[in-house]
Coordinates of C-alpha atoms in Angstrom, one line a residue:
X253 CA 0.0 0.0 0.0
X254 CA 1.2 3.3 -0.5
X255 CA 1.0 6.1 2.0
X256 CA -1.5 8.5 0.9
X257 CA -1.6 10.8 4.1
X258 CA 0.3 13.6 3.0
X259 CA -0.3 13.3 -0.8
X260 CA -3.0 15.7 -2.5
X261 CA -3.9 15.2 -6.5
X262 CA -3.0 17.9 -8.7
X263 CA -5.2 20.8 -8.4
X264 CA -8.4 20.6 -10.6
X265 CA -10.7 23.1 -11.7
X266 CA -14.2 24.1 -11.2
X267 CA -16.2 24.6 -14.4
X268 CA -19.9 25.4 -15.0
X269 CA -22.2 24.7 -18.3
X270 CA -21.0 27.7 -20.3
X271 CA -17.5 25.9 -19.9
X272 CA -15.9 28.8 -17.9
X273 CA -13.4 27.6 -15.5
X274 CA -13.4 29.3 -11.8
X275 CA -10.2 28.0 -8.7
X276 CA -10.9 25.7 -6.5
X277 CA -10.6 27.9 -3.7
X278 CA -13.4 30.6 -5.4
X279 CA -16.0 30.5 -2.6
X280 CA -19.0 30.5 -5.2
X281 CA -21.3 27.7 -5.2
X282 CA -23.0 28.2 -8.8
X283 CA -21.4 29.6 -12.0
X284 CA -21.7 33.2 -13.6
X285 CA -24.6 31.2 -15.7
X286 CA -26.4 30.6 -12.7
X287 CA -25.7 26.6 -13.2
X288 CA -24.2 24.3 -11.0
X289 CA -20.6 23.7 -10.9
X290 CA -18.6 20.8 -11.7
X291 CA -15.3 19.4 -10.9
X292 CA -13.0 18.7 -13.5
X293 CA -12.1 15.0 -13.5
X294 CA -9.2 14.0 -11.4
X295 CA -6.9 10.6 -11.7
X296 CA -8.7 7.2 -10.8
X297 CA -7.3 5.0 -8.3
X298 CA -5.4 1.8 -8.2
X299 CA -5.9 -1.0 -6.3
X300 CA -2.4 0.1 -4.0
X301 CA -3.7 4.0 -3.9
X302 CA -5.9 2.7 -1.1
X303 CA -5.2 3.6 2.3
X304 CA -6.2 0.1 3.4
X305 CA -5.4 0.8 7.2
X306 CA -8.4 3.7 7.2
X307 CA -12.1 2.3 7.8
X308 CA -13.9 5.0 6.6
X309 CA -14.4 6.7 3.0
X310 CA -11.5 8.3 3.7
X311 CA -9.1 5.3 2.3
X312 CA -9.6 6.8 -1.3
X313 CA -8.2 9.9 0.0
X314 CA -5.5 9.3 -3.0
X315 CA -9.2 10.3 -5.3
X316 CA -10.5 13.2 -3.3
X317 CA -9.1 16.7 -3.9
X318 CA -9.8 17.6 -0.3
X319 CA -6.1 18.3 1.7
X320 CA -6.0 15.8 4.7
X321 CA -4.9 18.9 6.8
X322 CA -8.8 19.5 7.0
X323 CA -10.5 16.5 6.9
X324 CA -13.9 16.5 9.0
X325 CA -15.1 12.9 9.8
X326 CA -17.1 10.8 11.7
X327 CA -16.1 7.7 10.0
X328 CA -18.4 7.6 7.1
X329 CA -18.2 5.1 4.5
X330 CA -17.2 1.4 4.5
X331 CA -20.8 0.7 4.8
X332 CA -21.5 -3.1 4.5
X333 CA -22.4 -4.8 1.1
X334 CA -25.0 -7.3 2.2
X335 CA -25.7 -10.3 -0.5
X336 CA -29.5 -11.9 -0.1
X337 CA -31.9 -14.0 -1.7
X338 CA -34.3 -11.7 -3.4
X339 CA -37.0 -13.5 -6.0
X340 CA -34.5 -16.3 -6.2
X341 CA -31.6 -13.9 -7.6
X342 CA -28.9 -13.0 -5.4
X343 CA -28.6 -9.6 -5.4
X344 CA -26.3 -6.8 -3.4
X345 CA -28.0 -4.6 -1.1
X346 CA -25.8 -1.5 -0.2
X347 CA -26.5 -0.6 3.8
X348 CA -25.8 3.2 4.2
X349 CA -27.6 3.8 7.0
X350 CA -24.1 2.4 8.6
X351 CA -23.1 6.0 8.2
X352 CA -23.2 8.4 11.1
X353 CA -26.1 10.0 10.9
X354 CA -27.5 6.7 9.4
X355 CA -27.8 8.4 5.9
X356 CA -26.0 8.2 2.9
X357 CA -25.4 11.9 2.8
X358 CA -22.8 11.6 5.2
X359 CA -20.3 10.7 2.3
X360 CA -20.9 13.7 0.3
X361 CA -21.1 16.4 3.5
X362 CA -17.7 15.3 4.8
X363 CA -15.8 15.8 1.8
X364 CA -18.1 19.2 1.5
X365 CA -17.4 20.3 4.5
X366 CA -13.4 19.3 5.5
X367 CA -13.3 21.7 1.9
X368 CA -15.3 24.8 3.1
X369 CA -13.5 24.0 6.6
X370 CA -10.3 24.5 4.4
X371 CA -11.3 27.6 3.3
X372 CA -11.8 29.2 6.5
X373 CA -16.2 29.2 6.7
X374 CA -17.7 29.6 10.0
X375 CA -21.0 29.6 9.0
X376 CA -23.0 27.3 6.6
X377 CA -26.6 27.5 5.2
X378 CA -28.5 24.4 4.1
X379 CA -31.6 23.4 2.6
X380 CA -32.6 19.8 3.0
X381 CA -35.7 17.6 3.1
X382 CA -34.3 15.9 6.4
X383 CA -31.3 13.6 5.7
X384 CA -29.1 16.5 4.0
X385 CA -29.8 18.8 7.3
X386 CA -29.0 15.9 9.8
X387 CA -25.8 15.3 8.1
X388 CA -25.0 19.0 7.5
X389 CA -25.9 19.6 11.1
X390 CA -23.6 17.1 12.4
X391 CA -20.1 17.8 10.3
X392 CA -20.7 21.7 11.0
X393 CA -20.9 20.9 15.0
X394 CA -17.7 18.5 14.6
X395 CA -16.1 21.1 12.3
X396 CA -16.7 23.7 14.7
X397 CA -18.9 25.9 12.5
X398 CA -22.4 27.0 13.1
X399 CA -25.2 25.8 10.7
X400 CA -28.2 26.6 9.7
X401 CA -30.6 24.2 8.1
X402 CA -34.4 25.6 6.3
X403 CA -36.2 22.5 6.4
X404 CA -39.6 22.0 4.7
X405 CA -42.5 22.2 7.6
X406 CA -43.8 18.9 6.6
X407 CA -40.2 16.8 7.3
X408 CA -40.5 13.5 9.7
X409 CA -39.7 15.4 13.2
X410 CA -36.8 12.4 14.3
X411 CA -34.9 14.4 11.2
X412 CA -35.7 17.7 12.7
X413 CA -35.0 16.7 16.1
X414 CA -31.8 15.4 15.0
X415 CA -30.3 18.4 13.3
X416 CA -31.4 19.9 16.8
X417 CA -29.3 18.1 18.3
X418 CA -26.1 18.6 16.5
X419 CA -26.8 22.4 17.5
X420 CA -27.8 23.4 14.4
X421 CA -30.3 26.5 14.0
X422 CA -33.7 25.6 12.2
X423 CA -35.8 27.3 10.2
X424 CA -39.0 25.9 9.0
X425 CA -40.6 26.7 5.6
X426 CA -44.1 25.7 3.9
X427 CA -44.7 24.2 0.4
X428 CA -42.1 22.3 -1.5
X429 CA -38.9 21.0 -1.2
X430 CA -38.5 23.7 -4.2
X431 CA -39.7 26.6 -2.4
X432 CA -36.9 25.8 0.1
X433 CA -34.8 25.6 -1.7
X434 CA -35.6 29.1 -2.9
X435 CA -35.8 30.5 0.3
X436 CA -32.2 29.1 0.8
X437 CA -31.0 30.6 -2.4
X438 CA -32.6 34.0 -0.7
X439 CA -30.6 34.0 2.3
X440 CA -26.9 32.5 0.8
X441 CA -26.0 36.0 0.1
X442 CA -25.6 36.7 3.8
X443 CA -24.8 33.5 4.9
X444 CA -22.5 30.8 2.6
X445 CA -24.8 28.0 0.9
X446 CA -23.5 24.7 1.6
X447 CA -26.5 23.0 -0.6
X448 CA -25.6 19.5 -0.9
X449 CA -27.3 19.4 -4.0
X450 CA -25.4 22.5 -5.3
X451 CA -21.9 22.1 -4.0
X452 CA -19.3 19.9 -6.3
X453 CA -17.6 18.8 -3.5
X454 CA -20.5 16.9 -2.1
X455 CA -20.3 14.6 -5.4
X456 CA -16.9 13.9 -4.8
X457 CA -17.6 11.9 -1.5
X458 CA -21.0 10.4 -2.9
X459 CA -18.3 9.0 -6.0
X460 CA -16.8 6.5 -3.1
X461 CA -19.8 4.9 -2.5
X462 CA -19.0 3.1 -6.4
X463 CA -15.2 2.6 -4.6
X464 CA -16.1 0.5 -2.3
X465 CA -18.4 -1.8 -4.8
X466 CA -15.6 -1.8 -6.8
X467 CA -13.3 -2.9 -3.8
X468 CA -15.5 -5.2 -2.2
X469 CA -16.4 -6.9 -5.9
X470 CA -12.4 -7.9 -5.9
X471 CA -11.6 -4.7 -8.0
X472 CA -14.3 -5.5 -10.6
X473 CA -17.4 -3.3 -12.0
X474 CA -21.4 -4.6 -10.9
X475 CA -23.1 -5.0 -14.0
X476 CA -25.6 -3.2 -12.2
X477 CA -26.9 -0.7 -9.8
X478 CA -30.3 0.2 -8.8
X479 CA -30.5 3.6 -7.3
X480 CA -33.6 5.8 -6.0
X481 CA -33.0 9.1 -7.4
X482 CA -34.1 12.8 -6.0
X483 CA -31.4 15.3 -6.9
X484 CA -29.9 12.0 -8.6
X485 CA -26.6 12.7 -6.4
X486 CA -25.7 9.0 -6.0
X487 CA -26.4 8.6 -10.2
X488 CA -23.5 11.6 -10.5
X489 CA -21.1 10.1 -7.7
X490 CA -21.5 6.7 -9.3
X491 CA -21.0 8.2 -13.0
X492 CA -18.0 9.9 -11.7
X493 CA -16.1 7.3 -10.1
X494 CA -16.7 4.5 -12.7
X495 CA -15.4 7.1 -15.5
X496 CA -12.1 7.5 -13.1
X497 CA -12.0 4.1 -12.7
X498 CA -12.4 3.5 -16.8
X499 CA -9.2 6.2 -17.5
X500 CA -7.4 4.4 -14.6
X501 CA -7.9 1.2 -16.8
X502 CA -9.3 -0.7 -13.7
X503 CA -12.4 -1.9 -15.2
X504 CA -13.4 -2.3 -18.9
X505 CA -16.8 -1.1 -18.9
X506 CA -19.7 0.9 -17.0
X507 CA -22.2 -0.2 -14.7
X508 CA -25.9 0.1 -15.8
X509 CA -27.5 2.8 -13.5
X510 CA -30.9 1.5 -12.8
X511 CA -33.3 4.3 -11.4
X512 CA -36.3 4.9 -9.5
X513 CA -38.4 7.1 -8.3
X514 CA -41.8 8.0 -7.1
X515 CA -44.3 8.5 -10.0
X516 CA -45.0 12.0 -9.3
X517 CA -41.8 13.4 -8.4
X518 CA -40.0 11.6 -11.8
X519 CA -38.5 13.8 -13.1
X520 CA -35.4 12.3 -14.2
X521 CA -37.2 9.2 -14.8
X522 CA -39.3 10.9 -17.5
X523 CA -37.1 13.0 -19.0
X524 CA -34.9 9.5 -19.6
X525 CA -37.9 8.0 -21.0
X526 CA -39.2 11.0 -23.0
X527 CA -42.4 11.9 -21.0
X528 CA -42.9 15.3 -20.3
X529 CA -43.3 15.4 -16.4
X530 CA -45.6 18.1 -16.5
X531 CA -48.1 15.4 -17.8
X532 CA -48.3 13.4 -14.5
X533 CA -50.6 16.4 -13.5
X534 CA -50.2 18.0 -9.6
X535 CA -47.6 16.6 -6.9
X536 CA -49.2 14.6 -5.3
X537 CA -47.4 14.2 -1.9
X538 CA -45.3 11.2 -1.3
X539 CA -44.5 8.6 1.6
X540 CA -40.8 8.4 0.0
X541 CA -40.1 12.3 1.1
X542 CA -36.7 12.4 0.5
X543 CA -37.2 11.9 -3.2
X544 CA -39.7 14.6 -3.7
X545 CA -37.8 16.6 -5.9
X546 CA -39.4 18.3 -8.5
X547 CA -37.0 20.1 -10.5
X548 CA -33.3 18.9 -9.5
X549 CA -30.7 21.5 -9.8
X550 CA -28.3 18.4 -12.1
X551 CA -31.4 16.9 -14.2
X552 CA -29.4 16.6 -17.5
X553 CA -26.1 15.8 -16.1
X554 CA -28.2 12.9 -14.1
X555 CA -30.0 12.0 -17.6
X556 CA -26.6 12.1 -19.1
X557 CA -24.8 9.8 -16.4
X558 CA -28.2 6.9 -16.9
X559 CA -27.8 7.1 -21.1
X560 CA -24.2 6.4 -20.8
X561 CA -24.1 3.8 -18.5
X562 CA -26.6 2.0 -20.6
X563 CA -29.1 2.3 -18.0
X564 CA -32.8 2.7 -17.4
X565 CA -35.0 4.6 -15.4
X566 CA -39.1 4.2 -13.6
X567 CA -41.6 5.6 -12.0
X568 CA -43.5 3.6 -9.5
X569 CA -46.1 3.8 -7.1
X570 CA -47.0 4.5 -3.7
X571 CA -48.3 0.8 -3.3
X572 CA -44.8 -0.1 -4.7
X573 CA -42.9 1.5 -2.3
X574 CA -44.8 0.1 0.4
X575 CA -44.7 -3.5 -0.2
X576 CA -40.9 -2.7 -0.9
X577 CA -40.5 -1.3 2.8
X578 CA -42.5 -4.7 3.9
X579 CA -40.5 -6.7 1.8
X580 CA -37.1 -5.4 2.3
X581 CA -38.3 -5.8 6.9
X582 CA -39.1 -9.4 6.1
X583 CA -35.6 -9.6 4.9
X584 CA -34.3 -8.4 8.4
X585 CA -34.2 -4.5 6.5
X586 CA -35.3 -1.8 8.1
X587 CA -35.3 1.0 5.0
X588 CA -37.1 4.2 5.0
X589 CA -39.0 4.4 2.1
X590 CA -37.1 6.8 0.7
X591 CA -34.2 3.8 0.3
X592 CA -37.4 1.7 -1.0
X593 CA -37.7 3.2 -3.8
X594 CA -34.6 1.5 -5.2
X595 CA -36.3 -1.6 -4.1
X596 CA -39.1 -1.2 -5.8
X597 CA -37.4 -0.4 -8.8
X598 CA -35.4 -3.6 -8.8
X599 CA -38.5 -5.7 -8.5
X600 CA -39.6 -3.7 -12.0
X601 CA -36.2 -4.5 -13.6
X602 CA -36.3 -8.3 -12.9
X603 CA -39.9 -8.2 -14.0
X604 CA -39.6 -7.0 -17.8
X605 CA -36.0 -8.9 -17.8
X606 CA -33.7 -5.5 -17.6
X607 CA -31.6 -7.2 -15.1
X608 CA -30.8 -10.8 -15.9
X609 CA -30.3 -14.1 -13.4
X610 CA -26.6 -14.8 -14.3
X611 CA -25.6 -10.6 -13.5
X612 CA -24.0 -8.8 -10.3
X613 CA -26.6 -6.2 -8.5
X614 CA -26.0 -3.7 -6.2
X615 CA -29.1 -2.0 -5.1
X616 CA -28.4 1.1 -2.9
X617 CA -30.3 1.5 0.5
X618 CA -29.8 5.5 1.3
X619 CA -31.2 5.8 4.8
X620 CA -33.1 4.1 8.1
X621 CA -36.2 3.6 8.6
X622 CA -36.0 4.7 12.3
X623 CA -36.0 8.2 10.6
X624 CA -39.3 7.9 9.5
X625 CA -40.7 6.7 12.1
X626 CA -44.3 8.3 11.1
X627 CA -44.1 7.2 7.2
X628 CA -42.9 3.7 8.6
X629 CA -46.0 3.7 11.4
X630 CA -48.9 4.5 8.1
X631 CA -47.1 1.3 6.0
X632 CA -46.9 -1.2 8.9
X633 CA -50.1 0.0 10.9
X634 CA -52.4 -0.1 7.7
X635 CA -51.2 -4.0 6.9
X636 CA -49.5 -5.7 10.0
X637 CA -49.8 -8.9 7.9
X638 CA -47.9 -8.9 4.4
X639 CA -48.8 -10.7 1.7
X640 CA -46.9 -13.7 1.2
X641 CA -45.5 -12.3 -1.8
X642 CA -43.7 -9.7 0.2
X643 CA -41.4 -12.9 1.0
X644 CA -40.6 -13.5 -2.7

């Protein structure tokens, strides 16, 4: 192995649509076009890059353009890769609510942060439907800085209580996830806007996630991986790291990114599949919250990433999610249904023969049901007996 701890990667660039190229150390968080920034790609890793002595994302450090000098963690990452019978296949289930604040957002907010820690913030503003704010909340307090989190009114209260607890001011706001994010876009020009689903640097710790497939596969590419998609951040860190690890020449091909989300909060779903979204009619509110996106900041990027893996994407149904969320607990799984999504989705891929019997899965499982304690209470408490198929 070789030793990583002092070694940075050459300096990339941050870039935005238009093409024009901004420093790493520019404090901006969008570009002069008013679209999101992106990191310019940096070298893939090798199988003796890794810093196989650190448990925690952090052994790719040789792959994140952070300096170790200002690494926040709470030992993130490493997150077990669980293989299980699921409708005779065995398939990969991805358990990131072995992350600190039990969400996979922990990945991305500790590389965000131990950067804006780097460059001397005290203060942070988030927006965040529940897990984003938790995790935000909890690197800021082990940072030292002083967050604030706007949260939509109608987010499960152990999320709120949470980010609470990490000392983090709150600020509730009606309506949509989208008018809070607008309200957050409002108040970044007094206080620096540390959106998770804005900030570049927050892809560059969701990308390990597809690291540590790739590690624990014995250094070899999944033929697939079933996601649930909101912002799509995991379908960008994924589509990141397997293009480092394709110009590293450690694997030979792509993994299909298999998508989900909830049928009236699709957007990237239907824009892959040519629907216009608009056509759904009204949002109708959904028990998988954290996916209630309407209009993610990254949609084409996130299209982008799905077409060139050579992968697919669906809507499904709140019925879906549910018996996903009862079949995943029969498993032993306790998944929000959020994470269900993806599980649903799987169960549509091996239906129509998208995924076949002789191929590796991965299916991603973001974040704990314990977090959702109401959601969880109206799936469990309206059908305390599954159906036998939820055992298939």
């Amino acid at each position: 192995m070789n030793d990583t701890s002092s070694a940075v990667i050459n300096t990339p660039f941050l870039y935005d649509r238009s093409g024009r190229r901004y420093a790493v150390t520019d404090r901006r968080w969008r570009g002069e076009d008013g679209t999101p920034l992106a990191l310019s790609p940096v070298p893939g890793l090798t199988p003796d890059r890794i810093d196989t002595g650190e448990r925690s994302l952090w052994r790719y450090q040789a792959a994140i353009p952070v300096s170790p000098r200002h690494r926040v963690s709470l030992g993130e990452g490493f997150t077990p890769m669980l293989p299980l019978d699921w409708n005779g296949l065995r398939v990969h289930f991805k358990l990131e609510w072995f992350n600190p604040t039990s969400s996979f957002k922990d990945r991305g907010i500790t590389v965000m942060i131990s950067h804006l820690r780097g460059q001397g913030e005290t203060h942070v503003l988030e927006d965040s439907s529940g897990n984003g704010g938790s995790s935000v909340a909890a690197y800021a307090a082990a940072a030292g800085i002083h967050a604030k989190i706007i949260v939509p009114a109608a987010t499960s209260a152990a999320k709120i209580l949470q980010a609470r607890a990490y000392g983090a001011q709150i600020e509730l706001v009606g309506g949509t996830r989208d008018q809070v994010s607008d309200e957050a876009i409002r108040q970044s020009e007094q206080i620096p806007y540390a959106s998770h689903n804005w900030h570049p640097f927050f892809l560059q710790g969701t990308k390990t996630i597809a690291y540590e497939m790739w590690e624990s596969l014995g250094f070899r590419a999944p033929d697939n991986i079933v996601l649930v998609a909101g912002a799509g951040s995991n379908i960008l860190g994924c589509d990141i790291a397997f293009s480092e690890l394709l110009e590293a020449r450690q694997i030979d091909r792509r993994p299909r990114l298999l998508v989900g989300q909830p049928e009236h909060w699709a957007t990237i779903a239907d824009t892959v599949n040519g629907i216009d979204p608009q056509s759904r009619g009204p949002r109708v509110p959904t028990i998988a919250e954290g996916a209630s996106i309407a209009n993610p900041v990254r949609l084409p990027e996130a299209v982008e990433a799905i077409r060139r893996s050579g992968g697919a994407a669906v809507a499904v149904t709140e019925d879906q999610i549910r018996t996903a969320v009862r079949k995943l607990a029969s498993r032993g799984l306790y998944a929000e249904p959020t994470s269900s999504v993806a599980a649903a989705a799987l169960d549509h891929f091996l239906a129509d023969g998208t995924i076949g019997p002789d191929e590796t899965t991965v299916v991603v499982l973001t974040g704990a049901g314990l977090k959702s304690a109401e959601k969880m209470a109206t799936v469990f408490d309206t059908d305390s007996n599954p159906d036998e198929e939820s055992r298939a």
